Coordinates of C-alpha atoms in Angstrom, one line a residue:
Chain J
X26 CA 0.3 -0.2 -0.2
X27 CA 2.7 2.6 0.9
X28 CA 4.6 1.5 -1.7
X29 CA 2.1 2.2 -4.3
X30 CA 1.4 5.0 -2.8
X31 CA 5.3 5.9 -2.9
X32 CA 5.2 5.6 -6.8
X33 CA 2.0 7.0 -7.5
X34 CA 3.8 10.5 -5.7
X35 CA 6.9 10.2 -7.9
X36 CA 4.7 10.0 -11.1
X37 CA 2.1 12.7 -10.3
X38 CA 5.5 14.9 -9.2
X39 CA 7.3 14.2 -12.6
X40 CA 4.4 15.6 -14.4
X41 CA 5.4 19.2 -16.3
X42 CA 2.9 21.5 -14.0
X43 CA 4.7 19.9 -10.8
X44 CA 8.0 20.0 -11.5
X45 CA 7.5 23.6 -13.1
X46 CA 6.0 24.5 -9.7
X47 CA 8.7 23.4 -7.7
X48 CA 11.5 25.1 -9.7
X49 CA 9.2 28.5 -9.5
X50 CA 8.4 27.6 -5.4
X51 CA 12.6 27.0 -5.5
X52 CA 13.3 30.2 -7.1
X53 CA 11.0 32.5 -5.2
X54 CA 12.2 31.1 -2.0
X55 CA 15.9 31.7 -3.1
X56 CA 15.1 35.4 -3.5
X57 CA 12.8 36.0 -1.1
X58 CA 15.0 34.2 1.2
X59 CA 18.2 36.8 0.1
X60 CA 16.0 40.0 0.9
X61 CA 16.8 40.7 4.3
X62 CA 13.2 42.3 4.9
X63 CA 11.3 39.6 3.8
X64 CA 10.9 36.1 5.9
X65 CA 9.8 32.8 4.3
X66 CA 6.8 32.7 6.4
X67 CA 5.8 35.8 4.9
X68 CA 6.3 34.9 1.7
X69 CA 4.4 31.4 2.0
X70 CA 1.2 33.4 3.1
X71 CA 1.4 35.7 0.4
X72 CA 1.8 33.2 -2.0
X73 CA -0.9 30.8 -0.2
X74 CA -4.0 32.5 -2.2
X75 CA -2.3 31.9 -6.0
X76 CA -2.3 28.4 -5.3
X77 CA -6.2 28.4 -5.0
X78 CA -6.4 28.0 -8.2
X79 CA -4.1 24.9 -8.7
X80 CA -4.6 21.4 -8.1
X81 CA -3.6 20.5 -4.4
X82 CA -0.6 18.6 -4.8
X83 CA 0.9 21.4 -7.5
X84 CA -0.1 24.3 -5.1
X85 CA 1.1 22.8 -1.9
X86 CA 4.4 21.9 -3.7
X87 CA 4.7 25.2 -4.8
X88 CA 4.5 26.4 -1.0
X89 CA 7.1 23.4 0.3
X90 CA 9.8 24.1 -2.3
X91 CA 9.3 27.6 -1.7
X92 CA 10.2 26.9 2.2
X93 CA 13.0 24.8 1.2
X94 CA 14.4 27.5 -1.0
X95 CA 14.3 30.6 1.3
X96 CA 16.4 28.7 3.9
X97 CA 19.5 28.1 1.7
X98 CA 18.2 31.9 0.1
X99 CA 18.8 33.3 3.7
X100 CA 22.4 32.4 3.9
X101 CA 23.1 34.8 1.0
X102 CA 22.3 38.2 2.6
X103 CA 23.9 36.2 6.3
X104 CA 27.0 35.4 4.0
X105 CA 27.4 38.8 2.3
X106 CA 26.1 41.5 4.5
X107 CA 26.2 40.3 7.7
X108 CA 22.3 40.3 8.0
X109 CA 20.7 37.0 8.3
X110 CA 18.0 36.7 5.4
X111 CA 16.0 35.0 7.5
X112 CA 15.9 34.1 11.4
X113 CA 16.9 30.6 10.8
X114 CA 20.2 31.6 8.9
X115 CA 21.4 33.6 12.2
X116 CA 23.9 31.2 12.9
X117 CA 25.4 31.2 9.2
X118 CA 26.6 34.7 9.8
X119 CA 28.9 33.5 12.4
X120 CA 31.3 31.5 10.0
X121 CA 29.9 33.2 6.4
X122 CA 30.8 36.7 7.1
X123 CA 34.5 35.7 8.0
X124 CA 34.9 33.9 5.2
X125 CA 33.6 36.4 3.2
X126 CA 35.9 39.4 4.7
X127 CA 38.9 36.7 3.6
X128 CA 37.5 36.6 0.1
X129 CA 36.0 33.5 0.2
X130 CA 32.4 34.7 -0.4
X131 CA 31.7 32.4 -3.3
X132 CA 33.4 29.5 -1.1
X133 CA 31.0 30.2 1.5
X134 CA 28.1 30.4 -0.9
X135 CA 28.8 27.2 -2.0
X136 CA 29.6 25.1 1.1
X137 CA 26.3 26.4 2.2
X138 CA 24.5 25.4 -1.1
X139 CA 26.0 22.0 -0.6
X140 CA 25.5 21.4 3.1
X141 CA 21.7 22.8 2.2
X142 CA 21.5 20.2 -0.2
X143 CA 22.7 17.4 2.0
X144 CA 20.4 18.6 5.2
X145 CA 17.4 18.9 2.9
X146 CA 17.7 15.6 1.1
X147 CA 18.2 13.6 4.3
X148 CA 14.7 15.7 5.7
X149 CA 13.2 14.6 2.7
X150 CA 13.9 11.1 3.1
X151 CA 13.0 11.3 7.0
X152 CA 9.8 12.5 6.0
X153 CA 9.0 9.9 3.8
X154 CA 10.2 7.1 6.0
X155 CA 8.7 8.6 9.5
X156 CA 5.8 10.0 8.1
X157 CA 4.0 6.6 6.7
X158 CA 4.7 5.1 10.1
X159 CA 3.7 7.8 12.3
X160 CA 0.4 8.2 10.1
X161 CA -0.4 4.8 10.3
X162 CA 0.1 5.0 14.3
X163 CA -2.4 8.1 14.3
X164 CA -5.0 5.9 12.3
X165 CA -5.9 4.3 15.6
X166 CA -7.0 7.6 17.1
X167 CA -10.2 8.5 18.0
X168 CA -11.7 11.7 19.1
X169 CA -10.3 11.3 22.9
X170 CA -6.8 10.8 21.5
X171 CA -7.1 14.0 19.2
X172 CA -8.5 16.0 21.6
X173 CA -4.9 15.3 23.7
X174 CA -3.2 15.6 21.0
X175 CA -4.5 19.1 20.2
X176 CA -3.9 20.0 23.8
X177 CA -0.4 18.7 23.8
X178 CA 0.2 20.3 20.7
X179 CA -0.8 23.8 21.9
X180 CA 1.1 23.6 25.0
X181 CA 4.2 22.8 23.6
X182 CA 4.2 25.3 21.1
X183 CA 3.3 27.8 23.7
X184 CA 5.8 26.7 25.9
X185 CA 8.8 26.7 23.8
X186 CA 8.2 29.0 21.2
X187 CA 10.7 32.4 21.7
X188 CA 10.0 34.4 24.3
X189 CA 8.3 34.1 27.9
X190 CA 6.3 31.0 28.5
X191 CA 3.8 32.9 29.7
X192 CA 2.9 35.1 26.5
X193 CA 3.4 32.0 24.2
X194 CA 0.6 30.2 26.2
X195 CA -1.7 33.1 26.3
X196 CA -1.1 33.5 22.5
X197 CA -1.9 30.0 22.3
X198 CA -5.1 30.7 24.3
X199 CA -6.0 33.8 22.0
X200 CA -5.9 31.3 19.0
X201 CA -8.3 29.3 20.8
X202 CA -11.0 31.7 21.6
X203 CA -10.8 33.1 18.0
X204 CA -11.2 29.7 16.7
X205 CA -14.5 29.5 18.6
X206 CA -16.1 32.0 16.7
X207 CA -18.7 30.8 14.4
X208 CA -21.1 28.2 14.2
X209 CA -20.8 25.3 16.7
X210 CA -19.6 22.2 14.5
X211 CA -21.9 20.1 16.0
X212 CA -24.5 21.9 17.6
X213 CA -24.8 24.5 14.7
X214 CA -25.2 27.4 17.3
X215 CA -23.5 30.6 16.3
X216 CA -21.3 31.9 19.1
X217 CA -19.7 35.2 19.4
X218 CA -20.6 36.5 16.1
X219 CA -22.1 39.7 17.2
X220 CA -25.2 39.2 15.1
X221 CA -22.9 39.6 12.1
X222 CA -23.2 37.1 9.2
X223 CA -19.7 37.5 7.9
X224 CA -18.4 35.9 11.4
X225 CA -21.0 32.7 11.1
X226 CA -18.3 30.6 9.3
X227 CA -15.7 31.8 12.0
X228 CA -12.5 33.5 11.3
X229 CA -10.6 32.5 8.7
X230 CA -7.5 31.3 10.0
X231 CA -5.4 31.9 6.2
X232 CA -6.8 35.5 6.5
X233 CA -5.4 36.0 10.0
X234 CA -2.1 34.2 9.0
X235 CA -1.4 37.1 6.1
X236 CA -2.1 39.8 8.5
X237 CA -0.1 38.5 11.0
X238 CA 2.9 37.9 9.5
X239 CA 2.8 40.6 6.7
X240 CA 1.7 43.4 8.0
X241 CA 3.8 44.0 10.8
X242 CA 6.9 43.4 8.5
X243 CA 5.9 46.0 6.3
X244 CA 5.5 48.3 9.1
X245 CA 8.6 47.0 10.5
X246 CA 10.5 47.9 7.0
X247 CA 9.4 51.7 6.9
X248 CA 9.6 53.0 10.6
X249 CA 13.1 53.2 10.7
X250 CA 14.3 56.8 9.6
X251 CA 17.2 56.5 7.8
X252 CA 17.8 52.8 6.1
X253 CA 21.8 52.3 6.1
X254 CA 23.1 51.8 2.4
X255 CA 24.0 48.2 1.5
X256 CA 27.3 47.8 0.2
X257 CA 27.4 44.6 -1.3
X258 CA 30.6 43.5 -3.4
X259 CA 30.1 41.2 -6.1
X260 CA 32.6 37.7 -5.4
X261 CA 34.4 35.8 -8.2
X262 CA 35.8 32.9 -6.8
X263 CA 34.5 29.3 -7.6
X264 CA 31.4 28.1 -5.5
X265 CA 31.9 24.5 -5.9
X266 CA 33.9 23.0 -2.7
X267 CA 36.7 20.7 -3.6
X268 CA 36.8 17.1 -2.5
X269 CA 39.0 17.7 0.8
X270 CA 36.7 20.2 2.2
X271 CA 33.8 17.8 1.1
X272 CA 35.3 15.2 3.5
X273 CA 35.3 17.5 6.1
X274 CA 31.7 18.8 5.6
X275 CA 30.2 15.2 5.5
X276 CA 30.2 13.7 9.1
X277 CA 29.5 17.2 10.1
X278 CA 26.4 17.8 8.1
X279 CA 25.0 14.3 8.6
X280 CA 25.1 15.0 12.2
X281 CA 23.6 18.4 12.0
X282 CA 20.8 17.2 9.6
X283 CA 19.8 14.7 12.3
X284 CA 19.6 17.5 14.8
X285 CA 17.6 19.9 12.5
X286 CA 15.3 17.1 11.6
X287 CA 14.6 16.3 15.4
X288 CA 14.5 19.8 15.9
X289 CA 11.6 20.5 13.3
X290 CA 9.5 17.2 14.5
X291 CA 9.4 19.4 18.0
X292 CA 6.6 21.7 17.5
X293 CA 7.4 25.0 18.1
X294 CA 11.0 24.8 17.6
X295 CA 12.3 25.9 14.1
X296 CA 15.0 26.8 12.2
X297 CA 16.6 29.3 14.2
X298 CA 16.4 27.0 17.4
X299 CA 18.0 24.1 14.8
X300 CA 20.9 26.3 13.6
X301 CA 22.5 27.0 17.2
X302 CA 22.1 23.6 18.3
X303 CA 23.6 22.1 15.1
X304 CA 26.5 25.0 15.6
X305 CA 27.2 24.1 19.0
X306 CA 27.2 20.0 18.9
X307 CA 29.7 21.0 15.9
X308 CA 31.7 23.0 17.8
X309 CA 32.1 20.5 20.5
X310 CA 33.1 17.6 18.2
X311 CA 35.3 19.7 16.0
X312 CA 39.0 19.4 16.2
X313 CA 39.7 22.8 15.6
X314 CA 37.2 24.6 17.8
X315 CA 39.6 27.7 17.4
X316 CA 38.5 28.2 13.9
X317 CA 34.6 28.5 15.0
X318 CA 33.8 32.2 14.5
X319 CA 36.8 33.0 12.5
X320 CA 35.4 31.4 9.0
X321 CA 35.2 27.5 9.8
X322 CA 33.7 25.7 7.1
X323 CA 32.5 23.3 9.6
X324 CA 30.3 25.9 11.7
X325 CA 28.8 26.5 8.5
X326 CA 28.0 23.8 7.0
X327 CA 26.6 22.6 10.5
X328 CA 24.4 25.9 10.6
X329 CA 22.7 25.7 6.8
X330 CA 22.2 21.5 6.6
X331 CA 20.5 22.0 10.1
X332 CA 17.9 24.5 8.5
X333 CA 17.2 22.8 5.9
X334 CA 16.5 19.6 7.4
X335 CA 14.2 21.3 9.5
X336 CA 11.9 21.8 6.7
X337 CA 11.2 17.8 6.2
X338 CA 11.3 17.7 10.1
X339 CA 9.0 20.0 10.6
X340 CA 6.3 18.6 8.1
X341 CA 6.3 15.3 9.8
X342 CA 3.6 16.2 12.9
X343 CA 2.1 18.6 10.1
X344 CA 1.3 15.8 7.8
X345 CA 0.9 13.0 10.1
X346 CA -1.2 14.6 13.5
X347 CA -2.4 17.9 12.2
X348 CA 0.3 19.8 14.3
X349 CA 2.3 22.2 12.7
X350 CA 5.8 22.5 13.8
X351 CA 6.4 26.1 12.8
X352 CA 4.6 29.2 11.4
X353 CA 5.6 28.0 8.2
X354 CA 4.0 24.8 8.3
X355 CA 1.0 25.9 9.8
X356 CA 0.7 27.9 6.3
X357 CA 1.1 25.0 4.3
X358 CA -1.2 23.2 6.5
X359 CA -3.7 26.1 6.1
X360 CA -3.1 25.5 2.4
X361 CA -4.1 22.1 2.3
X362 CA -7.3 22.9 4.6
X363 CA -8.3 25.4 1.8
X364 CA -8.3 22.4 -0.6
X365 CA -10.9 20.5 1.5
X366 CA -7.9 18.3 2.8
X367 CA -8.0 18.2 6.6
X368 CA -4.4 17.5 7.9
X369 CA -4.3 14.6 10.3
X370 CA -4.4 10.5 10.1
X371 CA -6.5 10.6 7.0
X372 CA -3.5 12.2 4.9
X373 CA -1.6 9.3 4.4
X374 CA -4.8 6.9 3.4
X375 CA -7.3 9.1 1.9
X376 CA -5.2 11.7 0.3
X377 CA -2.1 9.8 -0.2
X378 CA -1.6 11.4 -3.4
X379 CA -1.6 14.9 -2.4
X380 CA 0.9 13.9 0.4
X381 CA 3.2 11.6 -1.4
X382 CA 3.4 14.0 -4.5
X383 CA 4.2 16.6 -1.6
X384 CA 6.7 14.8 -0.2
X385 CA 8.6 13.7 -3.5
X386 CA 8.0 17.4 -4.6
X387 CA 10.7 18.2 -1.3
X388 CA 12.9 16.0 -2.7
X389 CA 12.9 17.4 -6.0
X390 CA 13.1 21.0 -4.6
X391 CA 16.7 20.3 -3.0
X392 CA 18.1 19.5 -6.5
X393 CA 16.1 22.5 -8.0
X394 CA 17.9 24.5 -5.1
X395 CA 21.1 23.2 -5.7
X396 CA 20.5 24.1 -9.8
X397 CA 19.0 27.4 -8.9
X398 CA 21.6 27.9 -6.4
X399 CA 24.9 27.7 -8.9
X400 CA 22.8 29.6 -11.6
X401 CA 21.5 32.6 -9.6
X402 CA 23.3 33.2 -6.6
X403 CA 25.4 35.9 -8.3
X404 CA 21.4 37.3 -9.4
X405 CA 20.4 37.1 -6.2
X406 CA 22.8 39.4 -4.5
X407 CA 21.3 42.4 -6.4
X408 CA 18.2 41.5 -4.9
X409 CA 19.6 42.5 -1.4
X410 CA 19.9 45.8 -2.8
X411 CA 16.4 46.8 -3.2
X412 CA 15.6 49.3 -0.4
X413 CA 12.8 48.4 2.3
X414 CA 10.8 51.2 1.7
X415 CA 10.1 49.9 -2.0
X416 CA 9.3 46.5 -1.0
X417 CA 6.8 48.1 1.9
X418 CA 4.0 49.0 -0.3
X419 CA 3.9 46.1 -2.5
X420 CA 4.1 43.6 0.4
X421 CA 0.9 45.8 1.6
X422 CA -1.0 45.2 -2.0
X423 CA -0.1 41.7 -2.3
X424 CA -1.4 41.4 1.5
X425 CA -5.0 42.7 0.1
X426 CA -5.4 41.0 -2.5
X427 CA -4.5 37.5 -1.2
X428 CA -6.9 38.2 1.4
X429 CA -9.9 39.3 -0.4
X430 CA -9.3 36.3 -2.9
X431 CA -9.3 33.6 -0.3
X432 CA -13.3 34.5 0.3
X433 CA -13.9 37.1 -2.3
X434 CA -15.1 39.2 0.7
X435 CA -13.7 42.6 1.5
X436 CA -14.8 42.0 4.6
X437 CA -11.9 39.6 5.2
X438 CA -9.6 42.3 3.8
X439 CA -10.5 44.2 7.3
X440 CA -10.2 41.5 9.3
X441 CA -6.7 40.9 8.0
X442 CA -5.6 44.5 8.3
X443 CA -6.8 44.2 12.1
X444 CA -5.0 41.1 12.7
X445 CA -1.8 43.0 11.1
X446 CA -2.0 45.7 13.5
X447 CA -2.8 43.3 16.0
X448 CA 0.4 41.3 15.3
X449 CA 2.3 44.5 15.0
X450 CA 2.0 45.3 18.9
X451 CA 2.5 41.6 19.5
X452 CA 5.8 41.8 18.2
X453 CA 6.3 45.0 20.5
X454 CA 5.9 43.2 23.6
X455 CA 8.1 40.1 22.4
X456 CA 4.7 38.0 22.1
X457 CA 5.2 34.9 19.9
X458 CA 2.4 35.0 17.0
X459 CA 2.7 31.3 16.0
X460 CA 0.8 29.8 18.7
X461 CA -1.7 31.8 17.9
X462 CA -2.1 30.9 14.7
X463 CA -1.7 27.3 15.7
X464 CA -4.4 27.7 18.3
X465 CA -6.9 28.8 15.6
X466 CA -6.1 25.8 13.4
X467 CA -6.4 23.2 16.1
X468 CA -8.8 25.2 18.3
X469 CA -11.5 23.4 15.1
X470 CA -9.9 20.1 16.0
X471 CA -9.9 20.7 19.7
X472 CA -13.7 21.9 19.7
X473 CA -14.9 19.0 17.9
X474 CA -13.1 16.4 19.3
X475 CA -14.1 17.6 22.9
X476 CA -17.5 17.7 21.9
X477 CA -17.4 14.0 20.2
X478 CA -15.3 12.8 23.6
X479 CA -17.9 14.1 25.7
X480 CA -20.8 12.5 23.8
X481 CA -18.4 9.1 23.7
X482 CA -18.3 9.6 27.7
X483 CA -21.7 10.5 28.3
X484 CA -20.7 14.1 29.6
X485 CA -17.9 12.6 31.9
X486 CA -14.5 14.0 31.8
X487 CA -12.9 11.0 33.4
X488 CA -13.0 9.5 29.4
X489 CA -9.8 11.4 28.9
X490 CA -7.9 10.0 32.1
X491 CA -9.4 6.3 31.1
X492 CA -8.0 6.2 27.6
X493 CA -4.1 5.6 28.5
X494 CA -3.1 7.4 25.4
X495 CA -5.0 10.8 26.3
X496 CA -4.1 10.4 29.6
X497 CA -0.4 10.0 28.6
X498 CA -0.6 13.1 26.1
X499 CA -2.8 15.0 28.7
X500 CA 0.2 14.1 31.2
X501 CA 3.2 15.7 29.1
X502 CA 1.5 18.6 28.3
X503 CA 0.8 19.3 32.0
X504 CA 4.6 18.7 32.2
X505 CA 5.4 20.7 29.2
X506 CA 3.9 23.8 31.4
X507 CA 4.9 23.2 34.8
X508 CA 8.6 22.4 33.7
X509 CA 8.8 26.3 32.9
X510 CA 7.1 27.5 36.1
X511 CA 9.3 28.5 39.4
X512 CA 7.9 25.3 41.2
X513 CA 9.9 23.1 38.5
X514 CA 13.1 25.3 39.3
X515 CA 12.8 25.4 43.2
X516 CA 12.6 21.0 43.0
X517 CA 15.9 21.5 40.4
X518 CA 17.5 23.7 43.0
X519 CA 16.6 21.6 45.9
X520 CA 18.1 18.3 44.5
X521 CA 21.3 20.3 43.3
X522 CA 21.7 21.5 46.7
X523 CA 21.2 18.3 48.5
X524 CA 23.6 16.8 46.3
X525 CA 26.3 19.3 47.2
X526 CA 25.8 18.8 50.7
X527 CA 26.3 15.1 50.3
X528 CA 29.1 15.6 48.4
X529 CA 30.8 18.2 51.2
X530 CA 29.3 15.8 54.1
Chain V
X19 CA 1.8 -0.2 20.5
X20 CA 1.2 1.9 23.0
X21 CA 4.5 1.8 24.8
X22 CA 6.2 2.0 21.6
X23 CA 4.5 5.8 21.3
X24 CA 5.2 6.2 24.9
X25 CA 8.9 5.9 24.0
X26 CA 8.6 8.1 21.2
X27 CA 7.2 10.6 23.4
X28 CA 9.3 10.8 26.0
X29 CA 12.4 10.8 23.4
X30 CA 10.7 13.8 22.1
X31 CA 10.4 15.7 25.5
X32 CA 13.8 15.0 26.5
X33 CA 14.8 16.2 23.3
X34 CA 12.7 19.1 23.6
X35 CA 14.2 20.5 26.9
X36 CA 17.9 19.9 25.4
X37 CA 16.8 22.0 22.5
X38 CA 15.7 24.5 25.2
X39 CA 18.1 24.7 27.5
X40 CA 20.5 25.1 24.2
X41 CA 18.5 27.8 23.2
X42 CA 19.1 29.8 26.2
X43 CA 22.5 29.3 25.9
X44 CA 22.8 30.3 22.6
X45 CA 21.3 33.1 22.9
X46 CA 24.3 35.2 24.8
X47 CA 26.6 35.2 21.6
X48 CA 24.2 36.0 18.9
X49 CA 20.6 36.5 19.2
X50 CA 20.7 38.5 22.5
X51 CA 22.6 41.1 20.4
X52 CA 20.3 41.1 17.8
X53 CA 17.5 41.9 20.4
X54 CA 19.0 45.0 22.1
X55 CA 20.1 46.0 18.7
X56 CA 16.6 45.8 17.3
X57 CA 15.2 47.6 20.5
X58 CA 17.1 50.6 20.5
X59 CA 16.7 51.2 17.2
X60 CA 15.0 54.8 16.7
X61 CA 11.5 54.6 15.5
X62 CA 9.7 57.2 13.2
X63 CA 6.2 57.0 15.0
X64 CA 5.0 59.7 12.5
X65 CA 6.1 57.8 9.9
X66 CA 4.9 54.2 10.9
X67 CA 1.3 55.9 11.8
X68 CA 0.6 57.7 8.4
X69 CA 2.1 54.9 6.7
X70 CA -0.8 52.6 8.6
X71 CA -3.5 55.3 7.7
X72 CA -2.2 55.1 4.1
X73 CA -3.3 51.5 4.3
X74 CA -6.6 52.1 6.0
X75 CA -7.6 54.4 3.2
X76 CA -6.5 52.1 0.6
X77 CA -8.4 49.1 2.2
X78 CA -11.7 51.4 2.5
X79 CA -11.8 53.0 -1.1
X80 CA -11.1 49.4 -2.6
X81 CA -14.3 48.4 -3.0
X82 CA -16.5 51.6 -4.1
X83 CA -13.0 52.8 -7.0
X84 CA -12.2 49.3 -7.5
X85 CA -8.6 47.6 -7.0
X86 CA -6.8 48.4 -10.1
X87 CA -7.5 52.1 -9.9
X88 CA -6.5 52.6 -6.4
X89 CA -3.6 50.5 -6.4
X90 CA -1.5 52.2 -8.7
X91 CA -2.5 55.3 -6.6
X92 CA -2.0 53.8 -3.3
X93 CA 1.8 52.9 -4.5
X94 CA 2.6 56.2 -6.0
X95 CA 1.4 57.9 -3.2
X96 CA 3.3 55.9 -0.4
X97 CA 6.5 56.4 -2.5
X98 CA 6.1 59.4 -2.6
X99 CA 5.8 59.7 1.2
X100 CA 8.1 57.7 2.1
X101 CA 10.8 59.3 -0.7
X102 CA 11.1 55.7 -1.7
X103 CA 13.1 55.9 -4.9
X104 CA 13.1 58.1 -7.7
X105 CA 10.6 59.1 -10.0
X106 CA 11.0 57.1 -13.3
X107 CA 10.8 54.0 -10.7
X108 CA 8.0 55.2 -9.0
X109 CA 6.0 55.5 -12.4
X110 CA 7.5 52.1 -13.5
X111 CA 6.8 50.2 -10.5
X112 CA 3.2 51.2 -9.8
X113 CA 2.1 50.4 -13.2
X114 CA 4.4 47.4 -13.9
X115 CA 3.2 45.8 -10.3
X116 CA -0.5 46.5 -11.0
X117 CA -0.7 45.1 -14.7
X118 CA 1.7 41.8 -13.0
X119 CA -1.3 41.5 -10.7
X120 CA -4.0 41.8 -13.1
X121 CA -2.3 39.1 -15.5
X122 CA -2.0 36.9 -12.1
X123 CA -5.2 37.0 -10.5
X124 CA -7.6 37.8 -13.3
X125 CA -6.4 36.4 -16.6
X126 CA -4.6 33.1 -14.8
X127 CA -6.1 32.4 -12.1
X128 CA -9.6 34.0 -13.2
X129 CA -10.3 35.1 -9.3
X130 CA -13.1 38.1 -9.3
X131 CA -11.5 41.2 -8.1
X132 CA -13.3 44.3 -7.0
X133 CA -13.6 46.7 -10.5
X134 CA -15.2 49.5 -9.1
X135 CA -15.6 52.4 -11.3
X136 CA -13.8 49.8 -14.0
X137 CA -17.0 47.6 -14.3

């Protein structure tokens, strides 16, 4: 069954329209990643409405390949102008920029491209093998387990995302509340609609996504007084690393890729966590630690392979359980839902054609990224010169048309703008927006599964504790909240002091 | 089956903690510096507020006037206000970009876009 689906996916992705969409997606990602003002998440959100007209597999493949391309694109700006093009390229700056100063910009970009390729391919393989297995497991989940999965998803994302746990959980809770707006999925009673018919079908999270990730970015681009002139020198040296350098890179990139995949699987931790994690590990294992921070090829390849490996990893929980691992995968999930495909266990069976096409598309996008990287990196440098003030209104225009196109409703455009302003102030107080989006997406699942479980349990909440899987998942959710409260650190300190007492005594 | 799952989840959570500990450690060299840089960046409030007001005007006039008339007007006025680029580029970008959106959304994707006065 799985093997058949694998072949089916491969066949689908080899069609001209799919290949073209993968190539266009990767190229867009490359350029967007290279522009420091634009994040991959924003680009995926803006591209989302365009994919509505395509068939689901092609559209989603395009979004995923953009994500992959942007992960390499981010390193271009990181290496050349010391500004990470995407947050996930932050660790690339550490060794990439020193290499540029030594006049080895081409080499640095080449190393980063090869490392990205290895990371991306390994993570695609992980997705191809882990996702079907996990999907099979998830097929046994009923509403009781799904409720627990949703709770776990929100608490983990809330407590792990950037910034304080309290703000993260609060953001997740707001998202859950927003998901409750509209008609009750089971009884059909309208809730929190304030009598407005626009709100009967709920707050469309795709609209919220576009607003939250694009408007604050656009305002941020223009709020500075004078932007510093970006001076970028062209590079002349060869990009492809030599065989000797490759030998140095390979064990390192494989380790970093595994780190990237694992970090990607955990909801709430994304490329930025993975690249620092891998960079540190590479430093720990390296023979010449002194070179780190001064243009070490090992450090550069570790950071770059890890952030590409995150892409495949983050798609694993998204596709199998319906828990998006990052804000970028949350949008990809939104894209699936727009096409009427509910992410979750059925994705591996009912919609196997879409899922396996997506997985293969991710694999192909690595090859496209490598080829386009070799051809267009020199061109992408020019993109980094575009002024922020020129970009900002263009982003706004795209947001407006995108949010309008989702439901052909002008109300959605106002809603998008309102979310944008909300997002701007959330950024101001360092409140992460990703948990809110995930809350909005998981809220629907939570709502339905809670209602169904209570029907099963005859209105008794004990149904969640009696079921071993849901009990375990809910317990982990509890731990993930508790571990960030003062209670936990007090216990830790006590254990520590006891140990030191024993050592002294 | 359940025990397998529990194992998996245990690995998951312990990994989570490692990642978190690592992130906290790692904040010191790079990230925190970036954060503080961003915090102390002077914000031109006047510019940000007027930019936001211009967006609201744009979206409220969208339906009565029509997307393909109001968009070039919005782009041109924003560029002039921000003093973003040369006049030649302003004209080129505003017309070129509107045409691009027209071909992508109306001709290629056939989505209904508010035409307003053009209808």
